[in-house]
């Protein structure tokens, strides 16, 4: 399991994003590395990948390999966390309203909507707790327990 942390310019992060696969992890990192001041990926509490201000600082990667990965995962456009927040809130509503057969796709949509919200918040230094933010996994757990 990989944990992706989006750091703001003061070295703080909101919550990690969890991903099982390397490809999904790299997609998130390379999509947002130019927007977020710092990204750190850990596995079993060890740093396995890190960026600072759009530059990969760990591990050392040859330029041709780096360019290949960057082509595979183009950068996200600049946007605001406050623009991403309504999308995230709508995903929460869909997850809560989903029937048993539709829950897993709704949960995946919620997880996906959380990624840009956290990235844009880190790029702006915005504390999402001031906007009633709750972590997707926490919401998913609560919905699952209501069965």
CSV table of N, CA and C in Angstrom, one decimal:
chain,number,residue,atom,x,y,z
A,1,UNK,N,0.8,-1.2,0.0
A,1,UNK,CA,0.0,0.0,0.0
A,1,UNK,C,0.9,1.2,0.0
A,2,UNK,N,0.6,2.1,-0.9
A,2,UNK,CA,1.3,3.4,-1.0
A,2,UNK,C,0.5,4.5,-0.4
A,3,UNK,N,1.2,5.4,0.3
A,3,UNK,CA,0.5,6.6,0.9
A,3,UNK,C,1.2,7.8,0.2
A,4,UNK,N,0.3,8.6,-0.4
A,4,UNK,CA,0.7,9.8,-1.1
A,4,UNK,C,0.4,11.0,-0.2
A,5,UNK,N,1.4,11.9,0.1
A,5,UNK,CA,1.2,13.0,0.9
A,5,UNK,C,1.5,14.3,0.0
A,6,UNK,N,0.5,15.2,0.0
A,6,UNK,CA,0.7,16.5,-0.7
A,6,UNK,C,1.0,17.5,0.3
A,7,UNK,N,2.2,18.1,0.2
A,7,UNK,CA,2.7,19.0,1.2
A,7,UNK,C,2.5,20.5,0.7
A,8,UNK,N,2.1,21.4,1.5
A,8,UNK,CA,2.0,22.8,1.1
A,8,UNK,C,3.4,23.4,1.3
A,9,UNK,N,3.5,24.7,1.0
A,9,UNK,CA,4.9,25.3,1.1
A,9,UNK,C,5.4,25.5,2.5
A,10,UNK,N,4.6,25.2,3.5
A,10,UNK,CA,5.0,25.2,4.9
A,10,UNK,C,5.4,23.8,5.4
A,11,UNK,N,5.4,22.9,4.5
A,11,UNK,CA,5.7,21.5,4.9
A,11,UNK,C,4.6,20.7,5.6
A,12,UNK,N,3.4,21.1,5.5
A,12,UNK,CA,2.3,20.4,6.1
A,12,UNK,C,1.4,19.8,5.1
A,13,UNK,N,0.7,18.7,5.5
A,13,UNK,CA,-0.2,18.1,4.6
A,13,UNK,C,-1.5,17.8,5.3
A,14,UNK,N,-2.6,17.6,4.6
A,14,UNK,CA,-3.9,17.3,5.2
A,14,UNK,C,-4.1,15.8,5.6
A,15,UNK,N,-4.2,15.0,4.7
A,15,UNK,CA,-4.3,13.5,4.9
A,15,UNK,C,-3.7,12.8,3.7
A,16,UNK,N,-3.2,11.6,3.9
A,16,UNK,CA,-2.6,10.9,2.8
A,16,UNK,C,-3.7,10.3,1.9
A,17,UNK,N,-3.3,10.0,0.7
A,17,UNK,CA,-4.1,9.3,-0.3
A,17,UNK,C,-3.5,7.9,-0.4
A,18,UNK,N,-4.4,6.9,-0.3
A,18,UNK,CA,-3.9,5.5,-0.4
A,18,UNK,C,-4.1,4.9,-1.7
A,19,UNK,N,-3.1,4.2,-2.3
A,19,UNK,CA,-3.2,3.5,-3.5
A,19,UNK,C,-2.5,2.2,-3.4
A,20,UNK,N,-3.0,1.2,-4.0
A,20,UNK,CA,-2.4,-0.2,-4.0
A,20,UNK,C,-1.4,-0.4,-5.1
A,21,UNK,N,-1.6,0.3,-6.3
A,21,UNK,CA,-0.8,0.0,-7.4
A,21,UNK,C,0.2,1.1,-7.7
A,22,UNK,N,1.4,0.7,-8.2
A,22,UNK,CA,2.4,1.6,-8.5
A,22,UNK,C,2.0,2.6,-9.6
A,23,UNK,N,1.3,2.0,-10.6
A,23,UNK,CA,0.9,2.9,-11.8
A,23,UNK,C,0.0,4.0,-11.3
A,24,UNK,N,-1.0,3.6,-10.5
A,24,UNK,CA,-2.0,4.6,-10.0
A,24,UNK,C,-1.3,5.7,-9.1
A,25,UNK,N,-0.3,5.2,-8.4
A,25,UNK,CA,0.5,6.2,-7.5
A,25,UNK,C,1.3,7.1,-8.4
A,26,UNK,N,2.0,6.6,-9.4
A,26,UNK,CA,2.8,7.4,-10.3
A,26,UNK,C,1.9,8.4,-11.1
A,27,UNK,N,0.7,8.0,-11.5
A,27,UNK,CA,-0.2,8.9,-12.2
A,27,UNK,C,-0.5,10.1,-11.3
A,28,UNK,N,-0.8,9.8,-10.0
A,28,UNK,CA,-1.2,11.0,-9.2
A,28,UNK,C,0.0,11.9,-9.0
A,29,UNK,N,1.2,11.3,-8.7
A,29,UNK,CA,2.4,12.1,-8.5
A,29,UNK,C,2.7,13.0,-9.7
A,30,UNK,N,2.7,12.4,-10.9
A,30,UNK,CA,3.2,13.1,-12.1
A,30,UNK,C,2.1,14.1,-12.6
A,31,UNK,N,0.8,13.8,-12.2
A,31,UNK,CA,-0.2,14.7,-12.6
A,31,UNK,C,-0.2,16.0,-11.8
A,32,UNK,N,0.2,15.9,-10.5
A,32,UNK,CA,0.1,17.0,-9.6
A,32,UNK,C,1.5,17.6,-9.2
A,33,UNK,N,2.6,17.0,-9.6
A,33,UNK,CA,3.9,17.4,-9.1
A,33,UNK,C,4.3,18.8,-9.4
A,34,UNK,N,3.7,19.4,-10.5
A,34,UNK,CA,4.1,20.8,-10.9
A,34,UNK,C,3.2,21.8,-10.2
A,35,UNK,N,2.1,21.3,-9.5
A,35,UNK,CA,1.2,22.2,-8.8
A,35,UNK,C,1.5,22.2,-7.3
A,36,UNK,N,1.9,21.1,-6.8
A,36,UNK,CA,2.0,20.9,-5.3
A,36,UNK,C,3.5,21.2,-4.9
A,37,UNK,N,3.7,22.0,-3.9
A,37,UNK,CA,5.1,22.2,-3.5
A,37,UNK,C,5.9,21.0,-3.1
A,38,UNK,N,5.3,20.0,-2.6
A,38,UNK,CA,6.0,18.8,-2.3
A,38,UNK,C,5.1,17.6,-2.3
A,39,UNK,N,5.6,16.4,-2.8
A,39,UNK,CA,4.8,15.2,-2.7
A,39,UNK,C,5.8,14.1,-2.2
A,40,UNK,N,5.3,13.4,-1.2
A,40,UNK,CA,6.1,12.3,-0.7
A,40,UNK,C,5.2,11.0,-0.7
A,41,UNK,N,5.8,10.0,-1.3
A,41,UNK,CA,5.1,8.7,-1.3
A,41,UNK,C,5.9,7.7,-0.4
A,42,UNK,N,5.1,7.1,0.5
A,42,UNK,CA,5.7,6.2,1.4
A,42,UNK,C,5.1,4.8,1.3
A,43,UNK,N,5.8,3.8,1.6
A,43,UNK,CA,5.4,2.4,1.7
A,43,UNK,C,6.0,1.8,3.0
A,44,UNK,N,5.2,1.3,3.8
A,44,UNK,CA,5.6,0.8,5.1
A,44,UNK,C,6.5,1.8,5.8
A,45,UNK,N,6.1,3.1,5.8
A,45,UNK,CA,6.7,4.2,6.5
A,45,UNK,C,8.1,4.5,5.9
A,46,UNK,N,8.5,4.0,4.8
A,46,UNK,CA,9.7,4.4,4.1
A,46,UNK,C,9.4,5.2,2.9
A,47,UNK,N,10.1,6.3,2.7
A,47,UNK,CA,9.9,7.1,1.5
A,47,UNK,C,10.4,6.4,0.3
A,48,UNK,N,9.5,6.3,-0.7
A,48,UNK,CA,9.9,5.6,-2.0
A,48,UNK,C,9.9,6.5,-3.2
A,49,UNK,N,9.3,7.7,-3.0
A,49,UNK,CA,9.3,8.7,-4.1
A,49,UNK,C,9.1,10.1,-3.5
A,50,UNK,N,9.7,11.1,-4.0
A,50,UNK,CA,9.5,12.4,-3.5
A,50,UNK,C,9.8,13.5,-4.5
A,51,UNK,N,9.0,14.5,-4.5
A,51,UNK,CA,9.1,15.6,-5.4
A,51,UNK,C,9.2,16.9,-4.6
A,52,UNK,N,9.8,17.9,-5.1
A,52,UNK,CA,9.8,19.2,-4.5
A,52,UNK,C,9.7,20.2,-5.7
A,53,UNK,N,8.7,21.0,-5.6
A,53,UNK,CA,8.4,22.1,-6.6
A,53,UNK,C,8.6,21.6,-8.1
A,54,UNK,N,8.0,20.4,-8.3
A,54,UNK,CA,7.9,19.9,-9.7
A,54,UNK,C,9.1,19.0,-10.1
A,55,UNK,N,10.1,18.9,-9.2
A,55,UNK,CA,11.3,18.2,-9.5
A,55,UNK,C,11.4,16.9,-8.7
A,56,UNK,N,11.7,15.8,-9.3
A,56,UNK,CA,11.8,14.5,-8.6
A,56,UNK,C,13.2,14.5,-7.8
A,57,UNK,N,13.1,14.4,-6.5
A,57,UNK,CA,14.3,14.4,-5.7
A,57,UNK,C,14.7,13.0,-5.2
A,58,UNK,N,13.8,12.1,-5.2
A,58,UNK,CA,14.1,10.7,-4.8
A,58,UNK,C,13.1,9.8,-5.5
A,59,UNK,N,13.5,8.7,-6.0
A,59,UNK,CA,14.9,8.3,-6.3
A,59,UNK,C,15.5,9.1,-7.5
A,60,UNK,N,16.8,8.9,-7.7
A,60,UNK,CA,17.4,9.5,-8.9
A,60,UNK,C,16.9,8.7,-10.1
A,61,UNK,N,16.4,9.5,-11.1
A,61,UNK,CA,15.9,8.9,-12.3
A,61,UNK,C,16.5,9.5,-13.5
A,62,UNK,N,16.9,8.7,-14.4
A,62,UNK,CA,17.6,9.2,-15.6
A,62,UNK,C,16.6,10.1,-16.4
A,63,UNK,N,17.0,11.1,-17.0
A,63,UNK,CA,16.2,12.1,-17.8
A,63,UNK,C,15.3,11.4,-18.8
A,64,UNK,N,15.8,10.4,-19.5
A,64,UNK,CA,15.0,9.8,-20.6
A,64,UNK,C,13.8,9.0,-19.9
A,65,UNK,N,14.1,8.3,-18.8
A,65,UNK,CA,13.0,7.6,-18.1
A,65,UNK,C,12.0,8.6,-17.5
A,66,UNK,N,12.5,9.7,-17.0
A,66,UNK,CA,11.6,10.7,-16.4
A,66,UNK,C,10.7,11.3,-17.5
A,67,UNK,N,11.3,11.6,-18.6
A,67,UNK,CA,10.5,12.2,-19.7
A,67,UNK,C,9.4,11.2,-20.2
A,68,UNK,N,9.7,10.0,-20.2
A,68,UNK,CA,8.8,8.9,-20.6
A,68,UNK,C,7.6,8.9,-19.7
A,69,UNK,N,7.8,8.9,-18.4
A,69,UNK,CA,6.7,8.9,-17.4
A,69,UNK,C,5.9,10.2,-17.5
A,70,UNK,N,6.6,11.3,-17.7
A,70,UNK,CA,5.9,12.6,-17.7
A,70,UNK,C,5.0,12.6,-19.0
A,71,UNK,N,5.4,12.0,-20.1
A,71,UNK,CA,4.5,12.0,-21.2
A,71,UNK,C,3.3,11.1,-21.0
A,72,UNK,N,3.5,10.0,-20.2
A,72,UNK,CA,2.4,9.1,-19.9
A,72,UNK,C,1.3,9.8,-19.0
A,73,UNK,N,1.8,10.7,-18.2
A,73,UNK,CA,0.9,11.3,-17.2
A,73,UNK,C,1.0,12.8,-17.3
A,74,UNK,N,0.2,13.4,-18.2
A,74,UNK,CA,0.3,14.9,-18.3
A,74,UNK,C,-0.1,15.6,-17.1
A,75,UNK,N,0.4,16.9,-16.9
A,75,UNK,CA,0.1,17.6,-15.7
A,75,UNK,C,-1.3,18.1,-15.7
A,76,UNK,N,-1.8,18.2,-14.4
A,76,UNK,CA,-3.2,18.8,-14.2
A,76,UNK,C,-3.1,20.3,-14.5
A,77,UNK,N,-4.3,20.8,-15.0
A,77,UNK,CA,-4.3,22.3,-15.1
A,77,UNK,C,-4.4,22.9,-13.8
A,78,UNK,N,-4.0,24.2,-13.7
A,78,UNK,CA,-4.1,25.0,-12.5
A,78,UNK,C,-5.6,25.2,-12.2
A,79,UNK,N,-6.0,25.0,-11.0
A,79,UNK,CA,-7.3,25.2,-10.6
A,79,UNK,C,-7.3,25.6,-9.1
A,80,UNK,N,-8.5,25.8,-8.6
A,80,UNK,CA,-8.6,26.2,-7.2
A,80,UNK,C,-9.3,25.0,-6.4
A,81,UNK,N,-8.8,24.9,-5.1
A,81,UNK,CA,-9.5,23.9,-4.3
A,81,UNK,C,-10.9,24.2,-4.1
A,82,UNK,N,-11.3,25.5,-4.1
A,82,UNK,CA,-12.7,25.8,-3.9
A,82,UNK,C,-13.5,25.5,-5.1
A,83,UNK,N,-12.9,25.3,-6.2
A,83,UNK,CA,-13.6,24.8,-7.4
A,83,UNK,C,-13.8,23.3,-7.3
A,84,UNK,N,-12.8,22.6,-6.7
A,84,UNK,CA,-12.9,21.2,-6.6
A,84,UNK,C,-13.8,20.7,-5.5
A,85,UNK,N,-14.0,21.6,-4.5
A,85,UNK,CA,-14.8,21.2,-3.3
A,85,UNK,C,-16.2,20.8,-3.6
A,86,UNK,N,-16.9,21.6,-4.5
A,86,UNK,CA,-18.3,21.1,-4.8
A,86,UNK,C,-18.4,19.8,-5.5
A,87,UNK,N,-17.3,19.5,-6.3
A,87,UNK,CA,-17.3,18.2,-7.0
A,87,UNK,C,-17.1,17.1,-6.0
A,88,UNK,N,-16.3,17.3,-5.0
A,88,UNK,CA,-16.1,16.4,-3.9
A,88,UNK,C,-17.3,16.2,-3.1
A,89,UNK,N,-18.0,17.3,-2.7
A,89,UNK,CA,-19.2,17.2,-1.9
A,89,UNK,C,-20.3,16.4,-2.7
A,90,UNK,N,-20.4,16.6,-4.0
A,90,UNK,CA,-21.4,15.9,-4.8
A,90,UNK,C,-21.0,14.4,-4.8
A,91,UNK,N,-19.8,14.1,-4.8
A,91,UNK,CA,-19.3,12.7,-4.8
A,91,UNK,C,-19.7,12.0,-3.4
A,92,UNK,N,-19.6,12.8,-2.4
A,92,UNK,CA,-20.1,12.3,-1.1
A,92,UNK,C,-21.6,12.0,-1.1
A,93,UNK,N,-22.4,12.9,-1.7
A,93,UNK,CA,-23.8,12.7,-1.8
A,93,UNK,C,-24.1,11.5,-2.6
A,94,UNK,N,-23.4,11.3,-3.7
A,94,UNK,CA,-23.6,10.1,-4.5
A,94,UNK,C,-23.3,8.8,-3.8
A,95,UNK,N,-22.2,8.8,-3.0
A,95,UNK,CA,-21.8,7.7,-2.2
A,95,UNK,C,-22.9,7.4,-1.2
A,96,UNK,N,-23.4,8.4,-0.5
A,96,UNK,CA,-24.4,8.2,0.5
A,96,UNK,C,-25.7,7.6,-0.1
A,97,UNK,N,-26.0,8.1,-1.3
A,97,UNK,CA,-27.3,7.7,-1.9
A,97,UNK,C,-27.2,6.4,-2.7
A,98,UNK,N,-26.0,5.9,-2.9
A,98,UNK,CA,-25.9,4.7,-3.7
A,98,UNK,C,-26.5,3.4,-3.0
A,99,UNK,N,-27.1,2.6,-3.8
A,99,UNK,CA,-27.6,1.3,-3.3
A,99,UNK,C,-26.5,0.4,-3.2
A,100,UNK,N,-26.7,-0.8,-2.6
A,100,UNK,CA,-25.6,-1.8,-2.4
A,100,UNK,C,-24.9,-2.1,-3.7
A,101,UNK,N,-25.6,-2.3,-4.8
A,101,UNK,CA,-24.9,-2.6,-6.0
A,101,UNK,C,-24.1,-1.5,-6.6
A,102,UNK,N,-24.4,-0.3,-6.3
A,102,UNK,CA,-23.7,0.9,-6.8
A,102,UNK,C,-22.7,1.5,-5.9
A,103,UNK,N,-22.5,0.9,-4.7
A,103,UNK,CA,-21.6,1.5,-3.7
A,103,UNK,C,-20.2,1.6,-4.1
A,104,UNK,N,-19.7,0.4,-4.6
A,104,UNK,CA,-18.2,0.4,-4.9
A,104,UNK,C,-17.8,1.4,-6.0
A,105,UNK,N,-18.6,1.5,-7.1
A,105,UNK,CA,-18.3,2.6,-8.1
A,105,UNK,C,-18.4,4.0,-7.5
A,106,UNK,N,-19.4,4.2,-6.6
A,106,UNK,CA,-19.6,5.5,-6.0
A,106,UNK,C,-18.4,5.8,-5.0
A,107,UNK,N,-17.9,4.8,-4.3
A,107,UNK,CA,-16.8,4.9,-3.4
A,107,UNK,C,-15.5,5.3,-4.2
A,108,UNK,N,-15.3,4.7,-5.4
A,108,UNK,CA,-14.2,5.0,-6.2
A,108,UNK,C,-14.3,6.4,-6.8
A,109,UNK,N,-15.5,6.8,-7.1
A,109,UNK,CA,-15.6,8.2,-7.6
A,109,UNK,C,-15.3,9.2,-6.4
A,110,UNK,N,-15.7,8.9,-5.2
A,110,UNK,CA,-15.4,9.7,-4.1
A,110,UNK,C,-13.9,9.8,-3.9
A,111,UNK,N,-13.2,8.6,-3.9
A,111,UNK,CA,-11.7,8.6,-3.7
A,111,UNK,C,-11.1,9.5,-4.8
A,112,UNK,N,-11.6,9.3,-6.1
A,112,UNK,CA,-11.0,10.1,-7.2
A,112,UNK,C,-11.2,11.6,-7.1
A,113,UNK,N,-12.4,12.0,-6.6
A,113,UNK,CA,-12.7,13.4,-6.4
A,113,UNK,C,-11.8,14.0,-5.3
A,114,UNK,N,-11.4,13.2,-4.4
A,114,UNK,CA,-10.6,13.7,-3.2
A,114,UNK,C,-9.2,14.1,-3.7
A,115,UNK,N,-8.6,13.4,-4.7
A,115,UNK,CA,-7.2,13.7,-5.1
A,115,UNK,C,-7.0,15.1,-5.6
A,116,UNK,N,-7.8,15.6,-6.5
A,116,UNK,CA,-7.5,17.0,-6.9
A,116,UNK,C,-7.8,18.0,-5.8
A,117,UNK,N,-8.8,17.7,-5.0
A,117,UNK,CA,-9.1,18.6,-3.9
A,117,UNK,C,-7.9,18.8,-3.0
A,118,UNK,N,-7.3,17.7,-2.6
A,118,UNK,CA,-6.1,17.7,-1.7
A,118,UNK,C,-4.9,18.4,-2.4
A,119,UNK,N,-4.7,18.1,-3.7
A,119,UNK,CA,-3.6,18.7,-4.4
A,119,UNK,C,-3.8,20.2,-4.5
A,120,UNK,N,-4.9,20.6,-4.9
A,120,UNK,CA,-5.1,22.1,-5.1
A,120,UNK,C,-5.1,22.8,-3.7
A,121,UNK,N,-5.6,22.2,-2.7
A,121,UNK,CA,-5.5,22.8,-1.3
A,121,UNK,C,-4.0,22.9,-0.9
A,122,UNK,N,-3.2,21.9,-1.2
A,122,UNK,CA,-1.8,22.0,-0.9
A,122,UNK,C,-1.1,23.1,-1.7
A,123,UNK,N,-1.5,23.2,-2.9
A,123,UNK,CA,-0.8,24.2,-3.8
A,123,UNK,C,-1.2,25.6,-3.3
A,124,UNK,N,-2.3,25.8,-2.7
A,124,UNK,CA,-2.8,27.1,-2.2
A,124,UNK,C,-2.5,27.3,-0.7
A,125,UNK,N,-2.1,26.3,0.0
A,125,UNK,CA,-1.9,26.4,1.4
A,125,UNK,C,-3.2,26.5,2.2
A,126,UNK,N,-4.2,25.9,1.6
A,126,UNK,CA,-5.6,26.0,2.1
A,126,UNK,C,-5.9,24.9,3.1
A,127,UNK,N,-6.4,25.2,4.3
A,127,UNK,CA,-6.7,24.2,5.3
A,127,UNK,C,-8.2,23.8,5.0
A,128,UNK,N,-8.4,22.6,4.6
A,128,UNK,CA,-9.7,22.2,4.2
A,128,UNK,C,-10.6,22.0,5.4
A,129,UNK,N,-10.0,21.9,6.6
A,129,UNK,CA,-10.9,21.7,7.8
A,129,UNK,C,-11.7,22.9,8.0
A,130,UNK,N,-11.4,24.1,7.5
A,130,UNK,CA,-12.2,25.3,7.6
A,130,UNK,C,-13.4,25.2,6.7
A,131,UNK,N,-13.5,24.2,5.8
A,131,UNK,CA,-14.6,24.0,4.9
A,131,UNK,C,-15.3,22.7,5.1
A,132,UNK,N,-15.3,22.2,6.3
A,132,UNK,CA,-16.1,21.0,6.7
A,132,UNK,C,-15.6,19.8,5.9
A,133,UNK,N,-14.3,19.8,5.5
A,133,UNK,CA,-13.8,18.6,4.8
A,133,UNK,C,-13.7,17.4,5.7
A,134,UNK,N,-14.1,16.3,5.2
A,134,UNK,CA,-13.9,15.0,5.9
A,134,UNK,C,-13.3,14.0,4.9
A,135,UNK,N,-12.3,13.2,5.3
A,135,UNK,CA,-11.6,12.3,4.5
A,135,UNK,C,-12.5,11.3,3.9
A,136,UNK,N,-12.3,11.0,2.6
A,136,UNK,CA,-13.1,10.0,1.9
A,136,UNK,C,-13.2,8.7,2.6
A,137,UNK,N,-12.1,8.2,3.0
A,137,UNK,CA,-12.1,6.8,3.7
A,137,UNK,C,-12.9,6.8,4.9
A,138,UNK,N,-13.0,7.9,5.6
A,138,UNK,CA,-13.8,8.0,6.8
A,138,UNK,C,-15.3,8.0,6.5
A,139,UNK,N,-15.6,8.7,5.4
A,139,UNK,CA,-17.0,8.7,4.9
A,139,UNK,C,-17.4,7.3,4.4
A,140,UNK,N,-16.5,6.7,3.7
A,140,UNK,CA,-16.8,5.3,3.1
A,140,UNK,C,-17.0,4.4,4.3
A,141,UNK,N,-16.2,4.4,5.3
A,141,UNK,CA,-16.3,3.6,6.5
A,141,UNK,C,-17.7,3.8,7.1
A,142,UNK,N,-18.1,5.0,7.3
A,142,UNK,CA,-19.4,5.3,8.0
A,142,UNK,C,-20.6,4.7,7.1
A,143,UNK,N,-20.5,4.9,5.8
A,143,UNK,CA,-21.6,4.4,4.9
A,143,UNK,C,-21.6,2.9,5.0
A,144,UNK,N,-20.4,2.2,5.0
A,144,UNK,CA,-20.3,0.8,5.0
A,144,UNK,C,-20.9,0.2,6.3
A,145,UNK,N,-20.7,0.9,7.4
A,145,UNK,CA,-21.2,0.5,8.7
A,145,UNK,C,-22.7,0.6,8.8
A,146,UNK,N,-23.3,1.3,8.0
A,146,UNK,CA,-24.8,1.5,8.1
A,146,UNK,C,-25.6,0.4,7.4
A,147,UNK,N,-24.9,-0.6,6.9
A,147,UNK,CA,-25.6,-1.7,6.2
A,147,UNK,C,-26.4,-2.5,7.2
